[in-house]
PDB file of C-alpha atoms in Angstrom:
ATOM      1  CA  UNK V   1     -35.824 119.345   1.660  1.00  0.00           C
ATOM      2  CA  UNK V   2     -36.619 120.640  -1.829  1.00  0.00           C
ATOM      3  CA  UNK V   3     -36.801 124.247  -3.057  1.00  0.00           C
ATOM      4  CA  UNK V   4     -40.110 125.193  -4.702  1.00  0.00           C
ATOM      5  CA  UNK V   5     -41.208 128.767  -5.559  1.00  0.00           C
ATOM      6  CA  UNK V   6     -38.300 130.090  -3.553  1.00  0.00           C
ATOM      7  CA  UNK V   7     -39.299 128.158  -0.420  1.00  0.00           C
ATOM      8  CA  UNK V   8     -37.891 125.007   1.130  1.00  0.00           C
ATOM      9  CA  UNK V   9     -40.541 122.259   1.074  1.00  0.00           C
ATOM     10  CA  UNK V  10     -40.199 118.936   2.865  1.00  0.00           C
ATOM     11  CA  UNK V  11     -39.997 116.031   0.418  1.00  0.00           C
ATOM     12  CA  UNK V  12     -41.352 112.626   1.365  1.00  0.00           C
ATOM     13  CA  UNK V  13     -39.732 109.295   0.491  1.00  0.00           C
ATOM     14  CA  UNK V  14     -41.517 106.850  -1.808  1.00  0.00           C
ATOM     15  CA  UNK V  15     -40.168 103.337  -1.611  1.00  0.00           C
ATOM     16  CA  UNK V  16     -38.114 101.289   0.827  1.00  0.00           C
ATOM     17  CA  UNK V  17     -34.816 100.617  -0.948  1.00  0.00           C
ATOM     18  CA  UNK V  18     -31.890 102.855  -0.072  1.00  0.00           C
ATOM     19  CA  UNK V  19     -30.727 102.778  -3.696  1.00  0.00           C
ATOM     20  CA  UNK V  20     -34.124 103.080  -5.425  1.00  0.00           C
ATOM     21  CA  UNK V  21     -36.181 105.611  -3.489  1.00  0.00           C
ATOM     22  CA  UNK V  22     -38.158 108.460  -5.100  1.00  0.00           C
ATOM     23  CA  UNK V  23     -39.176 111.587  -3.190  1.00  0.00           C
ATOM     24  CA  UNK V  24     -42.396 113.546  -3.500  1.00  0.00           C
ATOM     25  CA  UNK V  25     -44.118 116.792  -2.573  1.00  0.00           C
ATOM     26  CA  UNK V  26     -47.610 117.954  -3.484  1.00  0.00           C
ATOM     27  CA  UNK V  27     -46.172 119.651  -6.560  1.00  0.00           C
ATOM     28  CA  UNK V  28     -43.425 117.298  -7.707  1.00  0.00           C
ATOM     29  CA  UNK V  29     -42.218 113.716  -7.801  1.00  0.00           C
ATOM     30  CA  UNK V  30     -38.447 113.349  -8.018  1.00  0.00           C
ATOM     31  CA  UNK V  31     -37.578 110.076  -9.768  1.00  0.00           C
ATOM     32  CA  UNK V  32     -33.827 110.642  -9.724  1.00  0.00           C
ATOM     33  CA  UNK V  33     -32.215 108.027  -7.541  1.00  0.00           C
ATOM     34  CA  UNK V  34     -30.422 108.967  -4.338  1.00  0.00           C
ATOM     35  CA  UNK V  35     -26.664 109.129  -4.320  1.00  0.00           C
ATOM     36  CA  UNK V  36     -25.453 106.254  -2.163  1.00  0.00           C
ATOM     37  CA  UNK V  37     -21.773 106.261  -1.316  1.00  0.00           C
ATOM     38  CA  UNK V  38     -20.182 103.090  -2.746  1.00  0.00           C
ATOM     39  CA  UNK V  39     -18.389 100.739  -0.363  1.00  0.00           C
ATOM     40  CA  UNK V  40     -15.949  99.005  -2.683  1.00  0.00           C
ATOM     41  CA  UNK V  41     -14.179  95.850  -1.507  1.00  0.00           C
ATOM     42  CA  UNK V  42     -12.245  93.112  -3.266  1.00  0.00           C
ATOM     43  CA  UNK V  43     -12.787  89.493  -2.232  1.00  0.00           C
ATOM     44  CA  UNK V  44     -10.154  86.818  -2.785  1.00  0.00           C
ATOM     45  CA  UNK V  45     -12.327  84.477  -4.847  1.00  0.00           C
ATOM     46  CA  UNK V  46     -11.886  81.898  -7.603  1.00  0.00           C
ATOM     47  CA  UNK V  47     -11.392  81.839 -10.573  1.00  0.00           C
ATOM     48  CA  UNK V  48     -10.574  85.558 -10.113  1.00  0.00           C
ATOM     49  CA  UNK V  49     -10.662  88.059  -7.319  1.00  0.00           C
ATOM     50  CA  UNK V  50     -13.933  89.961  -7.445  1.00  0.00           C
ATOM     51  CA  UNK V  51     -14.613  93.596  -6.565  1.00  0.00           C
ATOM     52  CA  UNK V  52     -18.113  94.468  -5.334  1.00  0.00           C
ATOM     53  CA  UNK V  53     -19.961  97.444  -3.896  1.00  0.00           C
ATOM     54  CA  UNK V  54     -21.249  96.446  -0.449  1.00  0.00           C
ATOM     55  CA  UNK V  55     -23.943  99.118  -0.794  1.00  0.00           C
ATOM     56  CA  UNK V  56     -25.361  97.009  -3.649  1.00  0.00           C
ATOM     57  CA  UNK V  57     -24.680  93.540  -2.207  1.00  0.00           C
ATOM     58  CA  UNK V  58     -26.847  91.114  -0.212  1.00  0.00           C
ATOM     59  CA  UNK V  59     -26.407  87.624   1.199  1.00  0.00           C
ATOM     60  CA  UNK V  60     -29.057  85.007   0.455  1.00  0.00           C
ATOM     61  CA  UNK V  61     -29.174  82.002   2.785  1.00  0.00           C
ATOM     62  CA  UNK V  62     -31.097  79.045   1.412  1.00  0.00           C
ATOM     63  CA  UNK V  63     -33.037  76.458   3.459  1.00  0.00           C
ATOM     64  CA  UNK V  64     -31.123  76.498   6.754  1.00  0.00           C
ATOM     65  CA  UNK V  65     -34.313  75.209   8.343  1.00  0.00           C
ATOM     66  CA  UNK V  66     -35.246  72.505  10.802  1.00  0.00           C
ATOM     67  CA  UNK V  67     -36.517  69.994   8.252  1.00  0.00           C
ATOM     68  CA  UNK V  68     -33.057  69.849   6.677  1.00  0.00           C
ATOM     69  CA  UNK V  69     -30.654  70.802   9.459  1.00  0.00           C
ATOM     70  CA  UNK V  70     -32.139  69.695  12.793  1.00  0.00           C
ATOM     71  CA  UNK V  71     -32.718  66.485  14.671  1.00  0.00           C
ATOM     72  CA  UNK V  72     -36.314  65.242  14.217  1.00  0.00           C
ATOM     73  CA  UNK V  73     -36.668  67.095  10.904  1.00  0.00           C
ATOM     74  CA  UNK V  74     -37.600  65.617   7.557  1.00  0.00           C
ATOM     75  CA  UNK V  75     -34.069  64.595   6.547  1.00  0.00           C
ATOM     76  CA  UNK V  76     -33.476  62.627   9.735  1.00  0.00           C
ATOM     77  CA  UNK V  77     -36.967  61.086   9.607  1.00  0.00           C
ATOM     78  CA  UNK V  78     -36.187  59.901   6.072  1.00  0.00           C
ATOM     79  CA  UNK V  79     -32.905  58.325   7.218  1.00  0.00           C
ATOM     80  CA  UNK V  80     -30.693  61.035   5.703  1.00  0.00           C
ATOM     81  CA  UNK V  81     -27.588  62.718   7.071  1.00  0.00           C
ATOM     82  CA  UNK V  82     -28.899  65.970   8.525  1.00  0.00           C
ATOM     83  CA  UNK V  83     -25.582  66.530  10.321  1.00  0.00           C
ATOM     84  CA  UNK V  84     -23.928  67.270   6.961  1.00  0.00           C
ATOM     85  CA  UNK V  85     -26.391  70.097   6.400  1.00  0.00           C
ATOM     86  CA  UNK V  86     -25.361  71.679   9.706  1.00  0.00           C
ATOM     87  CA  UNK V  87     -21.827  72.456   8.497  1.00  0.00           C
ATOM     88  CA  UNK V  88     -22.662  76.066   7.475  1.00  0.00           C
ATOM     89  CA  UNK V  89     -23.968  77.005  10.932  1.00  0.00           C
ATOM     90  CA  UNK V  90     -20.682  78.036  12.562  1.00  0.00           C
ATOM     91  CA  UNK V  91     -19.245  79.852   9.517  1.00  0.00           C
ATOM     92  CA  UNK V  92     -22.524  81.760   9.172  1.00  0.00           C
ATOM     93  CA  UNK V  93     -22.516  82.631  12.880  1.00  0.00           C
ATOM     94  CA  UNK V  94     -19.139  84.295  12.285  1.00  0.00           C
ATOM     95  CA  UNK V  95     -19.997  85.925   8.947  1.00  0.00           C
ATOM     96  CA  UNK V  96     -23.519  87.308   9.407  1.00  0.00           C
ATOM     97  CA  UNK V  97     -22.761  89.780  12.234  1.00  0.00           C
ATOM     98  CA  UNK V  98     -19.899  91.182  10.149  1.00  0.00           C
ATOM     99  CA  UNK V  99     -22.159  91.642   7.127  1.00  0.00           C
ATOM    100  CA  UNK V 100     -24.857  93.287   9.228  1.00  0.00           C
ATOM    101  CA  UNK V 101     -22.244  95.665  10.686  1.00  0.00           C
ATOM    102  CA  UNK V 102     -21.560  96.715   7.086  1.00  0.00           C
ATOM    103  CA  UNK V 103     -25.278  97.179   6.276  1.00  0.00           C
ATOM    104  CA  UNK V 104     -25.383  94.199   3.897  1.00  0.00           C
ATOM    105  CA  UNK V 105     -28.986  92.875   3.777  1.00  0.00           C
ATOM    106  CA  UNK V 106     -29.431  89.341   5.127  1.00  0.00           C
ATOM    107  CA  UNK V 107     -32.134  87.448   3.214  1.00  0.00           C
ATOM    108  CA  UNK V 108     -33.406  84.040   4.354  1.00  0.00           C
ATOM    109  CA  UNK V 109     -35.071  81.980   1.604  1.00  0.00           C
ATOM    110  CA  UNK V 110     -36.830  78.885   2.990  1.00  0.00           C
ATOM    111  CA  UNK V 111     -39.326  76.357   1.762  1.00  0.00           C
ATOM    112  CA  UNK V 112     -42.590  77.655   3.229  1.00  0.00           C
ATOM    113  CA  UNK V 113     -45.475  75.975   1.443  1.00  0.00           C
ATOM    114  CA  UNK V 114     -49.185  76.766   1.595  1.00  0.00           C
ATOM    115  CA  UNK V 115     -51.089  74.344   3.853  1.00  0.00           C
ATOM    116  CA  UNK V 116     -53.373  73.442   0.931  1.00  0.00           C
ATOM    117  CA  UNK V 117     -50.445  72.946  -1.518  1.00  0.00           C
ATOM    118  CA  UNK V 118     -52.531  74.574  -4.246  1.00  0.00           C
ATOM    119  CA  UNK V 119     -49.463  75.986  -5.968  1.00  0.00           C
ATOM    120  CA  UNK V 120     -47.592  72.668  -5.863  1.00  0.00           C
ATOM    121  CA  UNK V 121     -47.904  70.501  -8.988  1.00  0.00           C
ATOM    122  CA  UNK V 122     -47.581  66.711  -8.743  1.00  0.00           C
ATOM    123  CA  UNK V 123     -43.918  66.717  -9.782  1.00  0.00           C
ATOM    124  CA  UNK V 124     -43.018  68.813  -6.720  1.00  0.00           C
ATOM    125  CA  UNK V 125     -45.042  66.589  -4.390  1.00  0.00           C
ATOM    126  CA  UNK V 126     -43.333  63.548  -5.960  1.00  0.00           C
ATOM    127  CA  UNK V 127     -39.956  65.087  -5.054  1.00  0.00           C
ATOM    128  CA  UNK V 128     -40.635  64.455  -1.373  1.00  0.00           C
ATOM    129  CA  UNK V 129     -42.938  61.418  -1.618  1.00  0.00           C
ATOM    130  CA  UNK V 130     -41.826  59.533  -4.706  1.00  0.00           C
ATOM    131  CA  UNK V 131     -43.786  56.355  -3.993  1.00  0.00           C
ATOM    132  CA  UNK V 132     -46.892  58.242  -2.902  1.00  0.00           C
ATOM    133  CA  UNK V 133     -46.412  56.836   0.594  1.00  0.00           C
ATOM    134  CA  UNK V 134     -44.554  57.984   3.675  1.00  0.00           C
ATOM    135  CA  UNK V 135     -43.884  61.529   4.890  1.00  0.00           C
ATOM    136  CA  UNK V 136     -44.103  64.283   2.289  1.00  0.00           C
ATOM    137  CA  UNK V 137     -45.002  67.933   1.919  1.00  0.00           C
ATOM    138  CA  UNK V 138     -47.482  69.058   4.563  1.00  0.00           C
ATOM    139  CA  UNK V 139     -47.540  65.707   6.354  1.00  0.00           C
ATOM    140  CA  UNK V 140     -46.954  65.744  10.134  1.00  0.00           C
ATOM    141  CA  UNK V 141     -43.512  64.723  11.325  1.00  0.00           C
ATOM    142  CA  UNK V 142     -43.692  61.671  13.640  1.00  0.00           C
ATOM    143  CA  UNK V 143     -41.350  63.393  16.101  1.00  0.00           C
ATOM    144  CA  UNK V 144     -43.411  66.522  16.826  1.00  0.00           C
ATOM    145  CA  UNK V 145     -46.351  66.722  14.432  1.00  0.00           C
ATOM    146  CA  UNK V 146     -44.974  69.744  12.543  1.00  0.00           C
ATOM    147  CA  UNK V 147     -46.172  69.760   8.901  1.00  0.00           C
ATOM    148  CA  UNK V 148     -43.274  69.203   6.522  1.00  0.00           C
ATOM    149  CA  UNK V 149     -41.905  72.425   4.935  1.00  0.00           C
ATOM    150  CA  UNK V 150     -45.133  74.308   5.667  1.00  0.00           C
ATOM    151  CA  UNK V 151     -45.046  78.060   6.190  1.00  0.00           C
ATOM    152  CA  UNK V 152     -44.926  79.128   9.863  1.00  0.00           C
ATOM    153  CA  UNK V 153     -44.290  75.567  11.078  1.00  0.00           C
ATOM    154  CA  UNK V 154     -41.337  74.344  13.149  1.00  0.00           C
ATOM    155  CA  UNK V 155     -40.305  72.291  10.132  1.00  0.00           C
ATOM    156  CA  UNK V 156     -39.860  75.385   7.939  1.00  0.00           C
ATOM    157  CA  UNK V 157     -38.251  77.621  10.582  1.00  0.00           C
ATOM    158  CA  UNK V 158     -34.588  78.630  10.490  1.00  0.00           C
ATOM    159  CA  UNK V 159     -32.554  76.540  12.941  1.00  0.00           C
ATOM    160  CA  UNK V 160     -32.224  78.017  16.423  1.00  0.00           C
ATOM    161  CA  UNK V 161     -28.473  78.554  16.093  1.00  0.00           C
ATOM    162  CA  UNK V 162     -29.059  81.013  13.235  1.00  0.00           C
ATOM    163  CA  UNK V 163     -32.113  82.832  14.537  1.00  0.00           C
ATOM    164  CA  UNK V 164     -32.874  85.690  12.111  1.00  0.00           C
ATOM    165  CA  UNK V 165     -32.954  89.257  13.396  1.00  0.00           C
ATOM    166  CA  UNK V 166     -35.990  91.516  12.968  1.00  0.00           C
ATOM    167  CA  UNK V 167     -33.990  93.529  10.449  1.00  0.00           C
ATOM    168  CA  UNK V 168     -33.427  90.465   8.235  1.00  0.00           C
ATOM    169  CA  UNK V 169     -35.659  89.706   5.257  1.00  0.00           C
ATOM    170  CA  UNK V 170     -37.677  86.479   5.021  1.00  0.00           C
ATOM    171  CA  UNK V 171     -38.809  84.991   1.692  1.00  0.00           C
ATOM    172  CA  UNK V 172     -40.832  81.782   1.245  1.00  0.00           C
ATOM    173  CA  UNK V 173     -40.021  79.584  -1.727  1.00  0.00           C
ATOM    174  CA  UNK V 174     -41.964  76.767  -3.367  1.00  0.00           C
ATOM    175  CA  UNK V 175     -39.421  75.218  -5.729  1.00  0.00           C
ATOM    176  CA  UNK V 176     -35.753  74.279  -5.634  1.00  0.00           C
ATOM    177  CA  UNK V 177     -34.971  77.765  -6.968  1.00  0.00           C
ATOM    178  CA  UNK V 178     -35.661  80.663  -4.626  1.00  0.00           C
ATOM    179  CA  UNK V 179     -36.548  82.892  -7.599  1.00  0.00           C
ATOM    180  CA  UNK V 180     -39.357  80.788  -9.067  1.00  0.00           C
ATOM    181  CA  UNK V 181     -42.799  82.323  -8.316  1.00  0.00           C
ATOM    182  CA  UNK V 182     -41.470  84.322  -5.339  1.00  0.00           C
ATOM    183  CA  UNK V 183     -40.923  88.069  -4.703  1.00  0.00           C
ATOM    184  CA  UNK V 184     -37.158  87.606  -4.307  1.00  0.00           C
ATOM    185  CA  UNK V 185     -36.145  89.331  -7.548  1.00  0.00           C
ATOM    186  CA  UNK V 186     -38.437  92.299  -6.829  1.00  0.00           C
ATOM    187  CA  UNK V 187     -37.033  92.634  -3.308  1.00  0.00           C
ATOM    188  CA  UNK V 188     -33.462  92.623  -4.588  1.00  0.00           C
ATOM    189  CA  UNK V 189     -34.284  95.223  -7.239  1.00  0.00           C
ATOM    190  CA  UNK V 190     -35.950  97.495  -4.669  1.00  0.00           C
ATOM    191  CA  UNK V 191     -32.866  97.187  -2.461  1.00  0.00           C
ATOM    192  CA  UNK V 192     -30.693  98.137  -5.418  1.00  0.00           C
ATOM    193  CA  UNK V 193     -28.738  94.878  -5.142  1.00  0.00           C
ATOM    194  CA  UNK V 194     -26.475  93.849  -8.008  1.00  0.00           C
ATOM    195  CA  UNK V 195     -24.147  91.334  -6.299  1.00  0.00           C
ATOM    196  CA  UNK V 196     -25.251  88.359  -4.197  1.00  0.00           C
ATOM    197  CA  UNK V 197     -23.410  86.128  -1.747  1.00  0.00           C
ATOM    198  CA  UNK V 198     -24.981  82.645  -1.630  1.00  0.00           C
ATOM    199  CA  UNK V 199     -25.059  80.265   1.344  1.00  0.00           C
ATOM    200  CA  UNK V 200     -27.162  77.382   2.669  1.00  0.00           C
ATOM    201  CA  UNK V 201     -28.265  73.889   1.667  1.00  0.00           C
ATOM    202  CA  UNK V 202     -28.149  71.892  -0.409  1.00  0.00           C
ATOM    203  CA  UNK V 203     -25.100  73.086  -2.346  1.00  0.00           C
ATOM    204  CA  UNK V 204     -25.945  71.057  -5.449  1.00  0.00           C
ATOM    205  CA  UNK V 205     -29.687  71.605  -5.383  1.00  0.00           C
ATOM    206  CA  UNK V 206     -31.448  74.672  -3.945  1.00  0.00           C
ATOM    207  CA  UNK V 207     -28.289  76.776  -3.580  1.00  0.00           C
ATOM    208  CA  UNK V 208     -27.059  75.979  -7.080  1.00  0.00           C
ATOM    209  CA  UNK V 209     -30.379  76.547  -8.823  1.00  0.00           C
ATOM    210  CA  UNK V 210     -31.090  79.772  -6.952  1.00  0.00           C
ATOM    211  CA  UNK V 211     -27.607  80.961  -7.912  1.00  0.00           C
ATOM    212  CA  UNK V 212     -28.012  80.004 -11.570  1.00  0.00           C
ATOM    213  CA  UNK V 213     -31.370  81.786 -11.781  1.00  0.00           C
ATOM    214  CA  UNK V 214     -29.751  84.869 -10.230  1.00  0.00           C
ATOM    215  CA  UNK V 215     -27.017  84.634 -12.852  1.00  0.00           C
ATOM    216  CA  UNK V 216     -29.574  84.434 -15.656  1.00  0.00           C
ATOM    217  CA  UNK V 217     -31.290  87.540 -14.198  1.00  0.00           C
ATOM    218  CA  UNK V 218     -28.029  89.478 -14.423  1.00  0.00           C
ATOM    219  CA  UNK V 219     -26.808  89.448 -10.811  1.00  0.00           C
ATOM    220  CA  UNK V 220     -23.171  88.931  -9.922  1.00  0.00           C
ATOM    221  CA  UNK V 221     -23.055  85.665  -7.948  1.00  0.00           C
ATOM    222  CA  UNK V 222     -20.552  84.550  -5.309  1.00  0.00           C
ATOM    223  CA  UNK V 223     -20.876  81.163  -3.604  1.00  0.00           C
ATOM    224  CA  UNK V 224     -19.471  81.210  -0.056  1.00  0.00           C
ATOM    225  CA  UNK V 225     -18.307  77.613  -0.112  1.00  0.00           C
ATOM    226  CA  UNK V 226     -17.908  76.840   3.608  1.00  0.00           C
ATOM    227  CA  UNK V 227     -21.324  78.415   4.247  1.00  0.00           C
ATOM    228  CA  UNK V 228     -22.890  75.835   1.906  1.00  0.00           C
ATOM    229  CA  UNK V 229     -23.382  72.102   2.470  1.00  0.00           C
ATOM    230  CA  UNK V 230     -25.133  69.035   1.125  1.00  0.00           C
ATOM    231  CA  UNK V 231     -25.865  65.485   2.145  1.00  0.00           C
ATOM    232  CA  UNK V 232     -25.250  64.386  -1.461  1.00  0.00           C
ATOM    233  CA  UNK V 233     -22.072  62.496  -2.428  1.00  0.00           C
ATOM    234  CA  UNK V 234     -18.862  64.526  -2.575  1.00  0.00           C
ATOM    235  CA  UNK V 235     -18.773  64.522  -6.369  1.00  0.00           C
ATOM    236  CA  UNK V 236     -21.975  66.610  -6.377  1.00  0.00           C
ATOM    237  CA  UNK V 237     -20.241  69.405  -4.484  1.00  0.00           C
ATOM    238  CA  UNK V 238     -17.152  69.139  -6.672  1.00  0.00           C
ATOM    239  CA  UNK V 239     -19.230  69.438  -9.841  1.00  0.00           C
ATOM    240  CA  UNK V 240     -21.272  72.318  -8.436  1.00  0.00           C
ATOM    241  CA  UNK V 241     -18.241  74.349  -7.375  1.00  0.00           C
ATOM    242  CA  UNK V 242     -16.551  73.671 -10.723  1.00  0.00           C
ATOM    243  CA  UNK V 243     -19.629  74.811 -12.655  1.00  0.00           C
ATOM    244  CA  UNK V 244     -20.115  77.949 -10.572  1.00  0.00           C
ATOM    245  CA  UNK V 245     -16.505  78.970 -11.240  1.00  0.00           C
ATOM    246  CA  UNK V 246     -16.773  78.008 -14.909  1.00  0.00           C
ATOM    247  CA  UNK V 247     -20.194  79.367 -15.846  1.00  0.00           C
ATOM    248  CA  UNK V 248     -22.125  81.194 -13.159  1.00  0.00           C
ATOM    249  CA  UNK V 249     -19.905  83.293 -10.925  1.00  0.00           C
ATOM    250  CA  UNK V 250     -17.255  83.046  -8.248  1.00  0.00           C
ATOM    251  CA  UNK V 251     -16.429  80.908  -5.218  1.00  0.00           C
ATOM    252  CA  UNK V 252     -14.818  82.054  -1.961  1.00  0.00           C
ATOM    253  CA  UNK V 253     -14.779  81.237   1.763  1.00  0.00           C
ATOM    254  CA  UNK V 254     -16.416  83.091   4.635  1.00  0.00           C
ATOM    255  CA  UNK V 255     -12.916  84.037   5.781  1.00  0.00           C
ATOM    256  CA  UNK V 256     -12.258  85.649   2.392  1.00  0.00           C
ATOM    257  CA  UNK V 257     -15.400  87.788   2.785  1.00  0.00           C
ATOM    258  CA  UNK V 258     -14.620  88.772   6.372  1.00  0.00           C
ATOM    259  CA  UNK V 259     -11.056  89.730   5.419  1.00  0.00           C
ATOM    260  CA  UNK V 260     -12.416  92.090   2.737  1.00  0.00           C
ATOM    261  CA  UNK V 261     -14.935  93.905   4.962  1.00  0.00           C
ATOM    262  CA  UNK V 262     -14.050  97.408   6.159  1.00  0.00           C
ATOM    263  CA  UNK V 263     -15.686  96.950   9.582  1.00  0.00           C
TER     264      UNK V 263
END
């Protein structure tokens, strides 16, 4: 309620973010931001402990989808080790309910390409079909006919073990980085997020490059190491973790996050 001309007038919210909402009446728009009580926690991370405000923190989970993490998906069809990409499932099953209990937004960022691939240049198509032959973006999987990494297909869906809730946020991506040509940055700004927990696959590819872009945009970045995985050689993970700690943010475990949560 807002007092105008000596009377209390109902004010209406404008916007969806709890940290960034205006209010309005017929006579006035209030652009001052709401006061949101901070929820300050300290996580036992490397190279330093890190203190964050849970009211301004989100978790972004990259590419935990069938094409990468399930039997009959693209990775298995290509002869890769999809089982390695399943390692984050159990840690995330323990962590996500705890984060939701503390009102931390859960954001799923998955490859979800247009059926016509009109926004995909040749270099991105080459990434998945480097000889021009075989199974690539939008092609049907031999196992079930699902088009590879296509929006709304089985191939692009989050694995069953991590089924998103209706309250979670879904973002389609079209490059290795989840920030490139997507609404992710705008969504985070409207939520008032300043710190991001990162999880998903592959550690050294889509997770790393989404995290580095977030760093360049000014977000505080924390890689939850056991909630990330890759089918790349071990040295790729070692180099990624080293570089995150050195240049781009902090590294911790899911247990470290859970231990810091108030609920």
